[in-house]
Amino acid sequence: MKRILVPVDFSEESMNAINAAHSLAVDTDSDVLLLHIVEDPNIETMKVSGETHYDPMDNIYVKLLLDKTREKLEAIVNDPKMRDLTINYKIEIGNPFTSIAENIASHDASLIFMGSKGATGLQEVLVGSVADKTVRYATCPVIVVKGACEIKNVKDIVYATDLNEDHEQIMDDLKEMQSHFGAKLHVLKVFDSMWTTVPEVKKRADEFVN
């Protein structure tokens, strides 16, 4: 594990994600990149009006927002609690999901930590959100943090899979985490018994594990 990416919006949930990433980064000697996306409200307006030369940096509001954002990120990076790891930040103007996806690739992220709302249930939290899209389409593992936690002493990892053979990179990442923690890896396949049988699924699962 080399780089952990943490999208930050300064909410309590994203701060929980930073703290969780910190605990794992120190334990695995990884560096952390904080990513904040500034959504310029004028971009969509410009698209509708047909303007093709709009530069968000010409917007005074955006400039002030960037300055304030930079101050907040500097405060996090320079916090004495962060002295024991390599941590940097990046600010972009654009669409949150698109920017996250691009930064996964450009910074070769090994893992993503993201915050979610706490007590409303995972499905309600994720569906239709940036976290949902990131979980679905990210090219590296995503850990969605639901509250304050430290990623230490992990004993069990549950991997929900469709048992296809195109998961080689995911399995490599999971095995690295499993090896680091000395954890047990559980492979979970959920299926509809109307379309297949238990023996068929068990056979596929055995082949997958082997």
PDB file of C-alpha atoms in Angstrom:
ATOM      1  CA  MET A   1       0.000   0.000   0.000  1.00  0.00           C
ATOM      2  CA  LYS A   2       1.547   3.289  -1.107  1.00  0.00           C
ATOM      3  CA  ARG A   3      -1.000   6.113  -1.158  1.00  0.00           C
ATOM      4  CA  ILE A   4      -4.320   6.608   0.598  1.00  0.00           C
ATOM      5  CA  LEU A   5      -6.714   9.142  -0.941  1.00  0.00           C
ATOM      6  CA  VAL A   6      -9.203  10.918   1.328  1.00  0.00           C
ATOM      7  CA  PRO A   7     -11.861  13.207  -0.240  1.00  0.00           C
ATOM      8  CA  VAL A   8     -12.554  15.975   2.289  1.00  0.00           C
ATOM      9  CA  ASP A   9     -15.497  18.370   2.650  1.00  0.00           C
ATOM     10  CA  PHE A  10     -14.691  19.339   6.281  1.00  0.00           C
ATOM     11  CA  SER A  11     -17.795  17.599   7.625  1.00  0.00           C
ATOM     12  CA  GLU A  12     -17.548  15.476  10.760  1.00  0.00           C
ATOM     13  CA  GLU A  13     -17.835  12.391   8.566  1.00  0.00           C
ATOM     14  CA  SER A  14     -14.868  13.330   6.386  1.00  0.00           C
ATOM     15  CA  MET A  15     -12.805  14.182   9.473  1.00  0.00           C
ATOM     16  CA  ASN A  16     -13.561  10.681  10.754  1.00  0.00           C
ATOM     17  CA  ALA A  17     -12.274   9.351   7.427  1.00  0.00           C
ATOM     18  CA  ILE A  18      -9.045  11.353   7.810  1.00  0.00           C
ATOM     19  CA  ASN A  19      -8.459   9.974  11.299  1.00  0.00           C
ATOM     20  CA  ALA A  20      -9.132   6.405  10.160  1.00  0.00           C
ATOM     21  CA  ALA A  21      -6.785   6.834   7.193  1.00  0.00           C
ATOM     22  CA  HIS A  22      -4.152   8.239   9.554  1.00  0.00           C
ATOM     23  CA  SER A  23      -4.218   5.159  11.772  1.00  0.00           C
ATOM     24  CA  LEU A  24      -3.774   2.793   8.815  1.00  0.00           C
ATOM     25  CA  ALA A  25      -1.204   4.979   7.015  1.00  0.00           C
ATOM     26  CA  VAL A  26       1.089   5.054  10.044  1.00  0.00           C
ATOM     27  CA  ASP A  27       0.702   1.300  10.463  1.00  0.00           C
ATOM     28  CA  THR A  28       1.505   0.568   6.792  1.00  0.00           C
ATOM     29  CA  ASP A  29       4.009   3.368   6.113  1.00  0.00           C
ATOM     30  CA  SER A  30       1.710   4.873   3.453  1.00  0.00           C
ATOM     31  CA  ASP A  31       1.300   8.539   2.571  1.00  0.00           C
ATOM     32  CA  VAL A  32      -2.043  10.343   2.613  1.00  0.00           C
ATOM     33  CA  LEU A  33      -3.470  12.737   0.028  1.00  0.00           C
ATOM     34  CA  LEU A  34      -6.414  14.922   1.056  1.00  0.00           C
ATOM     35  CA  LEU A  35      -8.600  15.969  -1.881  1.00  0.00           C
ATOM     36  CA  HIS A  36     -11.115  18.807  -1.710  1.00  0.00           C
ATOM     37  CA  ILE A  37     -13.373  19.570  -4.659  1.00  0.00           C
ATOM     38  CA  VAL A  38     -14.784  23.073  -5.030  1.00  0.00           C
ATOM     39  CA  GLU A  39     -18.045  22.990  -6.955  1.00  0.00           C
ATOM     40  CA  ASP A  40     -18.384  26.292  -8.808  1.00  0.00           C
ATOM     41  CA  PRO A  41     -22.126  27.128  -8.974  1.00  0.00           C
ATOM     42  CA  ASN A  42     -21.563  29.215 -12.096  1.00  0.00           C
ATOM     43  CA  ILE A  43     -20.288  26.359 -14.268  1.00  0.00           C
ATOM     44  CA  GLU A  44     -23.733  24.893 -15.004  1.00  0.00           C
ATOM     45  CA  THR A  45     -25.159  28.391 -15.513  1.00  0.00           C
ATOM     46  CA  MET A  46     -22.485  29.127 -18.088  1.00  0.00           C
ATOM     47  CA  LYS A  47     -23.250  25.886 -19.899  1.00  0.00           C
ATOM     48  CA  VAL A  48     -26.938  26.785 -20.151  1.00  0.00           C
ATOM     49  CA  SER A  49     -26.238  30.303 -21.380  1.00  0.00           C
ATOM     50  CA  GLY A  50     -23.819  29.054 -24.014  1.00  0.00           C
ATOM     51  CA  GLU A  51     -20.757  30.804 -22.585  1.00  0.00           C
ATOM     52  CA  THR A  52     -17.617  28.965 -23.683  1.00  0.00           C
ATOM     53  CA  HIS A  53     -14.843  31.101 -22.178  1.00  0.00           C
ATOM     54  CA  TYR A  54     -15.829  31.087 -18.527  1.00  0.00           C
ATOM     55  CA  ASP A  55     -12.868  30.825 -16.145  1.00  0.00           C
ATOM     56  CA  PRO A  56     -13.891  30.018 -12.538  1.00  0.00           C
ATOM     57  CA  MET A  57     -10.780  31.820 -11.295  1.00  0.00           C
ATOM     58  CA  ASP A  58     -12.333  35.066 -12.516  1.00  0.00           C
ATOM     59  CA  ASN A  59     -15.057  34.623  -9.904  1.00  0.00           C
ATOM     60  CA  ILE A  60     -14.260  36.521  -6.678  1.00  0.00           C
ATOM     61  CA  TYR A  61     -16.438  34.143  -4.652  1.00  0.00           C
ATOM     62  CA  VAL A  62     -14.488  31.143  -5.947  1.00  0.00           C
ATOM     63  CA  LYS A  63     -11.170  32.813  -5.149  1.00  0.00           C
ATOM     64  CA  LEU A  64     -12.257  33.541  -1.580  1.00  0.00           C
ATOM     65  CA  LEU A  65     -13.551  29.991  -1.225  1.00  0.00           C
ATOM     66  CA  LEU A  66     -10.239  28.578  -2.448  1.00  0.00           C
ATOM     67  CA  ASP A  67      -8.309  30.730   0.023  1.00  0.00           C
ATOM     68  CA  LYS A  68     -10.503  29.598   2.907  1.00  0.00           C
ATOM     69  CA  THR A  69     -10.251  25.977   1.799  1.00  0.00           C
ATOM     70  CA  ARG A  70      -6.471  26.199   1.609  1.00  0.00           C
ATOM     71  CA  GLU A  71      -6.349  27.569   5.167  1.00  0.00           C
ATOM     72  CA  LYS A  72      -8.453  24.679   6.464  1.00  0.00           C
ATOM     73  CA  LEU A  73      -6.369  22.039   4.680  1.00  0.00           C
ATOM     74  CA  GLU A  74      -3.124  23.633   5.865  1.00  0.00           C
ATOM     75  CA  ALA A  75      -4.448  23.445   9.426  1.00  0.00           C
ATOM     76  CA  ILE A  76      -5.139  19.719   9.053  1.00  0.00           C
ATOM     77  CA  VAL A  77      -1.801  18.933   7.407  1.00  0.00           C
ATOM     78  CA  ASN A  78       0.137  20.958  10.005  1.00  0.00           C
ATOM     79  CA  ASP A  79      -1.738  19.504  12.973  1.00  0.00           C
ATOM     80  CA  PRO A  80       0.784  17.988  15.420  1.00  0.00           C
ATOM     81  CA  LYS A  81      -1.237  14.752  15.283  1.00  0.00           C
ATOM     82  CA  MET A  82      -0.152  14.356  11.637  1.00  0.00           C
ATOM     83  CA  ARG A  83       3.581  14.640  12.243  1.00  0.00           C
ATOM     84  CA  ASP A  84       4.101  10.898  12.145  1.00  0.00           C
ATOM     85  CA  LEU A  85       3.125  10.505   8.478  1.00  0.00           C
ATOM     86  CA  THR A  86       3.555  12.073   5.052  1.00  0.00           C
ATOM     87  CA  ILE A  87       0.372  14.000   4.265  1.00  0.00           C
ATOM     88  CA  ASN A  88      -0.395  16.441   1.451  1.00  0.00           C
ATOM     89  CA  TYR A  89      -3.481  18.093   0.032  1.00  0.00           C
ATOM     90  CA  LYS A  90      -4.918  19.045  -3.339  1.00  0.00           C
ATOM     91  CA  ILE A  91      -7.751  21.396  -4.304  1.00  0.00           C
ATOM     92  CA  GLU A  92      -9.665  21.144  -7.574  1.00  0.00           C
ATOM     93  CA  ILE A  93     -12.629  22.929  -9.134  1.00  0.00           C
ATOM     94  CA  GLY A  94     -15.117  20.584 -10.741  1.00  0.00           C
ATOM     95  CA  ASN A  95     -17.424  17.627 -10.270  1.00  0.00           C
ATOM     96  CA  PRO A  96     -16.675  15.622  -7.092  1.00  0.00           C
ATOM     97  CA  PHE A  97     -17.009  12.112  -8.522  1.00  0.00           C
ATOM     98  CA  THR A  98     -15.142  12.913 -11.754  1.00  0.00           C
ATOM     99  CA  SER A  99     -12.314  14.591  -9.858  1.00  0.00           C
ATOM    100  CA  ILE A 100     -12.018  11.703  -7.407  1.00  0.00           C
ATOM    101  CA  ALA A 101     -11.879   9.192 -10.262  1.00  0.00           C
ATOM    102  CA  GLU A 102      -9.208  11.186 -12.085  1.00  0.00           C
ATOM    103  CA  ASN A 103      -7.094  11.532  -8.960  1.00  0.00           C
ATOM    104  CA  ILE A 104      -7.272   7.812  -8.223  1.00  0.00           C
ATOM    105  CA  ALA A 105      -5.546   7.257 -11.547  1.00  0.00           C
ATOM    106  CA  SER A 106      -3.164  10.222 -11.596  1.00  0.00           C
ATOM    107  CA  HIS A 107      -1.889   9.620  -8.053  1.00  0.00           C
ATOM    108  CA  ASP A 108      -1.946   5.821  -8.213  1.00  0.00           C
ATOM    109  CA  ALA A 109      -4.082   5.554  -5.072  1.00  0.00           C
ATOM    110  CA  SER A 110      -4.051   2.162  -3.370  1.00  0.00           C
ATOM    111  CA  LEU A 111      -7.006   2.846  -1.098  1.00  0.00           C
ATOM    112  CA  ILE A 112      -9.732   5.451  -0.534  1.00  0.00           C
ATOM    113  CA  PHE A 113     -11.286   6.481   2.761  1.00  0.00           C
ATOM    114  CA  MET A 114     -14.616   8.316   2.554  1.00  0.00           C
ATOM    115  CA  GLY A 115     -17.009   9.527   5.226  1.00  0.00           C
ATOM    116  CA  SER A 116     -20.730   8.795   5.277  1.00  0.00           C
ATOM    117  CA  LYS A 117     -23.633   9.921   7.380  1.00  0.00           C
ATOM    118  CA  GLY A 118     -23.706   7.968  10.582  1.00  0.00           C
ATOM    119  CA  ALA A 119     -26.915   6.266  11.662  1.00  0.00           C
ATOM    120  CA  THR A 120     -29.358   6.206   8.743  1.00  0.00           C
ATOM    121  CA  GLY A 121     -28.289   2.875   7.249  1.00  0.00           C
ATOM    122  CA  LEU A 122     -25.743   2.094   4.546  1.00  0.00           C
ATOM    123  CA  GLN A 123     -28.184   1.863   1.635  1.00  0.00           C
ATOM    124  CA  GLU A 124     -29.811   5.195   2.406  1.00  0.00           C
ATOM    125  CA  VAL A 125     -26.407   6.796   2.842  1.00  0.00           C
ATOM    126  CA  LEU A 126     -24.848   5.513  -0.346  1.00  0.00           C
ATOM    127  CA  VAL A 127     -27.502   5.346  -3.036  1.00  0.00           C
ATOM    128  CA  GLY A 128     -27.157   8.236  -5.462  1.00  0.00           C
ATOM    129  CA  SER A 129     -24.297   9.845  -3.567  1.00  0.00           C
ATOM    130  CA  VAL A 130     -20.685  10.553  -4.505  1.00  0.00           C
ATOM    131  CA  ALA A 131     -19.710   7.743  -2.119  1.00  0.00           C
ATOM    132  CA  ASP A 132     -22.025   5.360  -3.963  1.00  0.00           C
ATOM    133  CA  LYS A 133     -20.488   6.187  -7.338  1.00  0.00           C
ATOM    134  CA  THR A 134     -16.977   5.921  -5.960  1.00  0.00           C
ATOM    135  CA  VAL A 135     -17.657   2.528  -4.370  1.00  0.00           C
ATOM    136  CA  ARG A 136     -19.168   1.261  -7.628  1.00  0.00           C
ATOM    137  CA  TYR A 137     -16.568   2.523 -10.086  1.00  0.00           C
ATOM    138  CA  ALA A 138     -13.277   3.070  -8.238  1.00  0.00           C
ATOM    139  CA  THR A 139     -10.325   1.042  -9.473  1.00  0.00           C
ATOM    140  CA  CYS A 140      -9.043   0.496  -5.935  1.00  0.00           C
ATOM    141  CA  PRO A 141     -10.678  -0.522  -2.636  1.00  0.00           C
ATOM    142  CA  VAL A 142     -12.912   2.057  -0.916  1.00  0.00           C
ATOM    143  CA  ILE A 143     -13.503   2.126   2.836  1.00  0.00           C
ATOM    144  CA  VAL A 144     -16.638   4.058   3.807  1.00  0.00           C
ATOM    145  CA  VAL A 145     -16.284   5.280   7.397  1.00  0.00           C
ATOM    146  CA  LYS A 146     -19.553   5.582   9.302  1.00  0.00           C
ATOM    147  CA  GLY A 147     -18.141   7.002  12.534  1.00  0.00           C
ATOM    148  CA  ALA A 148     -14.994   7.622  14.548  1.00  0.00           C
ATOM    149  CA  CYS A 149     -12.733   4.575  14.282  1.00  0.00           C
ATOM    150  CA  GLU A 150      -9.190   3.328  13.927  1.00  0.00           C
ATOM    151  CA  ILE A 151      -8.300   0.670  11.384  1.00  0.00           C
ATOM    152  CA  LYS A 152      -6.333  -1.565  13.722  1.00  0.00           C
ATOM    153  CA  ASN A 153      -6.574  -5.173  14.882  1.00  0.00           C
ATOM    154  CA  VAL A 154      -8.796  -6.177  11.961  1.00  0.00           C
ATOM    155  CA  LYS A 155      -9.704  -9.848  12.414  1.00  0.00           C
ATOM    156  CA  ASP A 156     -12.231 -10.449   9.632  1.00  0.00           C
ATOM    157  CA  ILE A 157     -12.621  -9.070   6.096  1.00  0.00           C
ATOM    158  CA  VAL A 158     -15.834  -9.801   4.161  1.00  0.00           C
ATOM    159  CA  TYR A 159     -15.555  -9.675   0.373  1.00  0.00           C
ATOM    160  CA  ALA A 160     -18.883  -9.657  -1.502  1.00  0.00           C
ATOM    161  CA  THR A 161     -18.271 -10.892  -5.041  1.00  0.00           C
ATOM    162  CA  ASP A 162     -20.036 -12.087  -8.181  1.00  0.00           C
ATOM    163  CA  LEU A 163     -17.313 -14.792  -8.511  1.00  0.00           C
ATOM    164  CA  ASN A 164     -16.185 -13.547 -11.911  1.00  0.00           C
ATOM    165  CA  GLU A 165     -12.522 -13.873 -12.838  1.00  0.00           C
ATOM    166  CA  ASP A 166     -11.807 -10.177 -13.461  1.00  0.00           C
ATOM    167  CA  HIS A 167     -11.066  -9.365  -9.808  1.00  0.00           C
ATOM    168  CA  GLU A 168      -7.336 -10.052  -9.823  1.00  0.00           C
ATOM    169  CA  GLN A 169      -6.308  -6.525  -8.743  1.00  0.00           C
ATOM    170  CA  ILE A 170      -8.974  -6.395  -6.053  1.00  0.00           C
ATOM    171  CA  MET A 171      -7.883  -9.763  -4.689  1.00  0.00           C
ATOM    172  CA  ASP A 172      -4.241  -8.645  -4.636  1.00  0.00           C
ATOM    173  CA  ASP A 173      -5.212  -5.567  -2.605  1.00  0.00           C
ATOM    174  CA  LEU A 174      -7.379  -7.625  -0.255  1.00  0.00           C
ATOM    175  CA  LYS A 175      -4.666 -10.230   0.280  1.00  0.00           C
ATOM    176  CA  GLU A 176      -2.189  -7.461   1.096  1.00  0.00           C
ATOM    177  CA  MET A 177      -4.548  -6.105   3.767  1.00  0.00           C
ATOM    178  CA  GLN A 178      -5.318  -9.620   5.003  1.00  0.00           C
ATOM    179  CA  SER A 179      -1.620 -10.406   5.308  1.00  0.00           C
ATOM    180  CA  HIS A 180      -0.893  -7.133   7.101  1.00  0.00           C
ATOM    181  CA  PHE A 181      -3.565  -7.652   9.744  1.00  0.00           C
ATOM    182  CA  GLY A 182      -3.369 -11.443   9.915  1.00  0.00           C
ATOM    183  CA  ALA A 183      -7.118 -11.393   9.252  1.00  0.00           C
ATOM    184  CA  LYS A 184      -9.447 -14.058   7.931  1.00  0.00           C
ATOM    185  CA  LEU A 185     -10.926 -13.334   4.490  1.00  0.00           C
ATOM    186  CA  HIS A 186     -14.576 -14.359   3.996  1.00  0.00           C
ATOM    187  CA  VAL A 187     -15.853 -14.613   0.418  1.00  0.00           C
ATOM    188  CA  LEU A 188     -19.588 -13.859   0.170  1.00  0.00           C
ATOM    189  CA  LYS A 189     -21.788 -14.648  -2.833  1.00  0.00           C
ATOM    190  CA  VAL A 190     -25.468 -13.654  -2.732  1.00  0.00           C
ATOM    191  CA  PHE A 191     -27.619 -15.403  -5.338  1.00  0.00           C
ATOM    192  CA  ASP A 192     -31.227 -15.979  -6.371  1.00  0.00           C
ATOM    193  CA  SER A 193     -32.190 -19.641  -5.979  1.00  0.00           C
ATOM    194  CA  MET A 194     -34.735 -19.219  -8.790  1.00  0.00           C
ATOM    195  CA  TRP A 195     -31.896 -18.930 -11.307  1.00  0.00           C
ATOM    196  CA  THR A 196     -29.268 -21.290  -9.948  1.00  0.00           C
ATOM    197  CA  THR A 197     -28.727 -23.990  -7.323  1.00  0.00           C
ATOM    198  CA  VAL A 198     -26.671 -24.161  -4.153  1.00  0.00           C
ATOM    199  CA  PRO A 199     -24.345 -26.901  -5.551  1.00  0.00           C
ATOM    200  CA  GLU A 200     -23.661 -24.807  -8.674  1.00  0.00           C
ATOM    201  CA  VAL A 201     -22.803 -21.733  -6.642  1.00  0.00           C
ATOM    202  CA  LYS A 202     -20.690 -23.747  -4.205  1.00  0.00           C
ATOM    203  CA  LYS A 203     -18.728 -25.215  -7.124  1.00  0.00           C
ATOM    204  CA  ARG A 204     -18.077 -21.703  -8.540  1.00  0.00           C
ATOM    205  CA  ALA A 205     -17.104 -20.436  -5.111  1.00  0.00           C
ATOM    206  CA  ASP A 206     -14.645 -23.300  -4.569  1.00  0.00           C
ATOM    207  CA  GLU A 207     -13.085 -22.624  -7.992  1.00  0.00           C
ATOM    208  CA  PHE A 208     -12.853 -18.907  -7.195  1.00  0.00           C
ATOM    209  CA  VAL A 209     -11.157 -19.521  -3.848  1.00  0.00           C
ATOM    210  CA  ASN A 210      -8.759 -22.075  -5.314  1.00  0.00           C
TER     211      ASN A 210
END
